[in-house]
């Protein structure tokens, strides 16, 4: 199958030739030569090029169309467009202009395509070649005139000025499309107004010169004033329409952002909640399974909705929460974690987390009820309470071969200069783990606020 | 969830309740799980409906979802504000699935007497409603944890300081955060249940009246509740 006809981001002016070459499966050089040859035939090549420029979408546009598939491609797209900022290329004004043209025309890379510096350098080189070729043509024309060939400079010069101006203005078309693709227009703001203005000035000047080349300067000035007056009038008439267009564009952009968000939420709900609901319907006869599924899904959804992305995933509180979730899934009893303060995971905290895990496991395994976990991290110590409302047990009658409490909890805490207390009775069992705090384990961001509040309370 | 015993009350009076929640399924589920001592006198699904129903029925307790459609988008807190305009005698118990501290703090500071999560069991919610009706405050372990985090875990001697918790209040909050019921807390601290309730109410008052800026800052920075 033929690749679709799109304007390529790696083209020289607007990516028309490159795109055509890819579509036809031939070398871009041949397409360019064909264009030049066609241009020599009364400028047909230029007309064809302009026509294709207007009507053939860029790869970015196509991505734009197909973006509803998911947010990831959208984000990639935005990143890709935002990346090649309008950097200054080339030393001369002409090269800069051509570079600007090229930037405007086709620097939006295809999704997933990374733009390397080598790419940019190669493209910059091409621009210079183009500029050099232009100069060579001009020189050849001059030479031809010197050799006696009659060239109608009064006609050619204005026309070329008009063409350059039109190209400059047309590049805004791509710019506008790109701005629509991007959620923020910051990248498009740069030389936007300048380029458009330069394009208009060039076109107007070119047309004026072409029309009035044979006439006097005063007449040219009069015409200029008249033209400006007419343009101002047209501008006044078109301004409301333009404003409306711009507002529509803004609205559409906003709705696209909303659509993307909606798509993201839909994708997430589909992957998680809908799947779980389907599972629940399948297992409706098993109460334990339904409960477990519902709880796991609730936890996952909470994590997704309310999780603080700035929160350190390596903190003690997060670790306990994850552990609680695992044990909830294993035994089907809710394990609720309440954390006051937080601490970074050091060797001591790691041991504390493991001991707490063991305590939660025991509670869920033997008590068969809900488990409450309370973490309090203070300046001098970290306390963890694991409580259940089970029937309790007699610690002295635990068989000697059961290493759970003694080895996993008591010894582990003692090795880290901490302690573990076990209280058990008919109302339930509570394990209290305490770790004296060594300095430097406070989470930096929270330490400031919490330590501050402690300072003024104590 | 903390299960709270109501056995210490000899003959609890029948409590009238309005359920305000935008999910009909949840309302009917809650109606079914509430015990015999509670009579549901009305239901509402939006802020406006809630105002009308509460004004018309004047219930003892309003079970109030934190997130509600209608009004100016203020949810449960807006209902409380609106009802304050006609000096309602109803007390509010916030119910939420929300994990965000802002939501719960907003509704508590608006005047709710307590906060529980929607996964609470039937007997627990019944007991919580009775507690609220008798003028007590109802703290879930999470709310207690939030209070501790917001006010700091170091005690001050002065009891009437609005921005601090007294040593006893801290102890009570800690035990509630650890999953203790009021009765268990009382036994643990060798005080009466009434004293525990007094402490919890005092903490609630501080939570509602404290101008401590950390409370809001903390609430927006951390989502622990």
CSV table of C-alpha atoms in Angstrom, one decimal, chain A residues 298 302-303 305-308 310-311 317 321 336-342 370 372-374 376-378 385 387 389 423 427 430 432 445-446 449-450 452-454 456-458, chain B residues 1-3 97-100 103 119 141-142 144-146 148-156 163-164 174 177-181 183-184 188 212 214 217-218 221-224:
chain,number,residue,atom,x,y,z
A,298,UNK,CA,-11.5,1.0,45.4
A,302,UNK,CA,-8.3,6.1,45.2
A,303,UNK,CA,-4.7,5.9,44.4
A,305,UNK,CA,-7.8,10.0,41.9
A,306,UNK,CA,-6.2,11.3,45.1
A,307,UNK,CA,-2.6,10.2,45.0
A,308,UNK,CA,-0.2,13.2,45.4
A,310,UNK,CA,4.8,14.9,44.6
A,311,UNK,CA,4.6,12.4,47.3
A,317,UNK,CA,3.8,5.8,55.0
A,321,UNK,CA,-0.1,1.6,52.5
A,336,UNK,CA,-6.8,0.8,57.1
A,337,UNK,CA,-3.7,2.9,57.4
A,338,UNK,CA,-3.7,6.3,59.1
A,339,UNK,CA,-0.4,8.1,59.0
A,340,UNK,CA,0.7,11.2,60.9
A,341,UNK,CA,3.9,12.5,59.7
A,342,UNK,CA,6.2,10.5,57.5
A,370,UNK,CA,-10.5,-5.5,60.0
A,372,UNK,CA,-6.1,-0.7,61.8
A,373,UNK,CA,-2.6,0.5,61.2
A,374,UNK,CA,-1.5,3.8,62.7
A,376,UNK,CA,3.1,8.4,63.8
A,377,UNK,CA,6.5,9.8,62.9
A,378,UNK,CA,7.9,12.3,65.3
A,385,UNK,CA,0.4,0.4,65.9
A,387,UNK,CA,-4.5,-3.4,65.8
A,389,UNK,CA,-10.4,-6.8,67.0
A,423,UNK,CA,-1.0,-6.5,73.9
A,427,UNK,CA,-11.0,-7.3,72.7
A,430,UNK,CA,-2.3,-4.6,69.3
A,432,UNK,CA,3.2,-1.5,69.1
A,445,UNK,CA,9.5,19.0,52.2
A,446,UNK,CA,7.3,17.9,55.1
A,449,UNK,CA,6.1,22.2,58.0
A,450,UNK,CA,5.8,19.6,60.6
A,452,UNK,CA,7.8,24.0,62.4
A,453,UNK,CA,4.5,23.2,63.9
A,454,UNK,CA,6.2,21.1,66.5
A,456,UNK,CA,5.9,26.3,68.2
A,457,UNK,CA,3.9,23.7,70.1
A,458,UNK,CA,6.8,22.4,72.1
B,1,UNK,CA,-13.9,2.2,61.1
B,2,UNK,CA,-14.4,2.6,64.8
B,3,UNK,CA,-17.3,0.7,66.1
B,97,UNK,CA,-15.9,8.5,49.7
B,98,UNK,CA,-13.5,11.3,49.2
B,99,UNK,CA,-9.9,10.9,50.2
B,100,UNK,CA,-9.0,14.5,49.9
B,103,UNK,CA,-13.3,18.3,51.1
B,119,UNK,CA,-17.8,2.1,53.7
B,141,UNK,CA,-9.6,7.2,62.6
B,142,UNK,CA,-8.7,9.1,59.5
B,144,UNK,CA,-8.3,11.9,64.0
B,145,UNK,CA,-5.1,11.3,62.1
B,146,UNK,CA,-5.7,14.5,60.1
B,148,UNK,CA,-3.0,15.2,64.7
B,149,UNK,CA,-1.1,16.0,61.6
B,150,UNK,CA,-2.6,19.5,61.3
B,151,UNK,CA,-2.2,20.5,65.0
B,152,UNK,CA,1.1,18.8,65.6
B,153,UNK,CA,1.7,15.9,67.9
B,154,UNK,CA,3.3,17.8,70.7
B,155,UNK,CA,1.0,18.7,73.6
B,156,UNK,CA,0.6,22.1,75.3
B,163,UNK,CA,-4.4,26.3,67.8
B,164,UNK,CA,-3.1,23.5,70.1
B,174,UNK,CA,-4.1,9.1,69.0
B,177,UNK,CA,-6.5,7.1,65.1
B,178,UNK,CA,-5.3,3.7,66.3
B,179,UNK,CA,-8.8,2.3,65.8
B,180,UNK,CA,-10.1,2.5,69.4
B,181,UNK,CA,-13.8,3.1,70.1
B,183,UNK,CA,-15.4,3.0,75.2
B,184,UNK,CA,-12.0,1.4,74.6
B,188,UNK,CA,-7.4,2.8,78.2
B,212,UNK,CA,-4.3,28.3,62.2
B,214,UNK,CA,-1.2,25.4,58.7
B,217,UNK,CA,-2.0,24.8,53.9
B,218,UNK,CA,-1.6,21.3,55.1
B,221,UNK,CA,-0.6,20.1,50.4
B,222,UNK,CA,-1.3,16.7,51.6
B,223,UNK,CA,-4.1,14.3,50.8
B,224,UNK,CA,-4.0,11.9,53.7
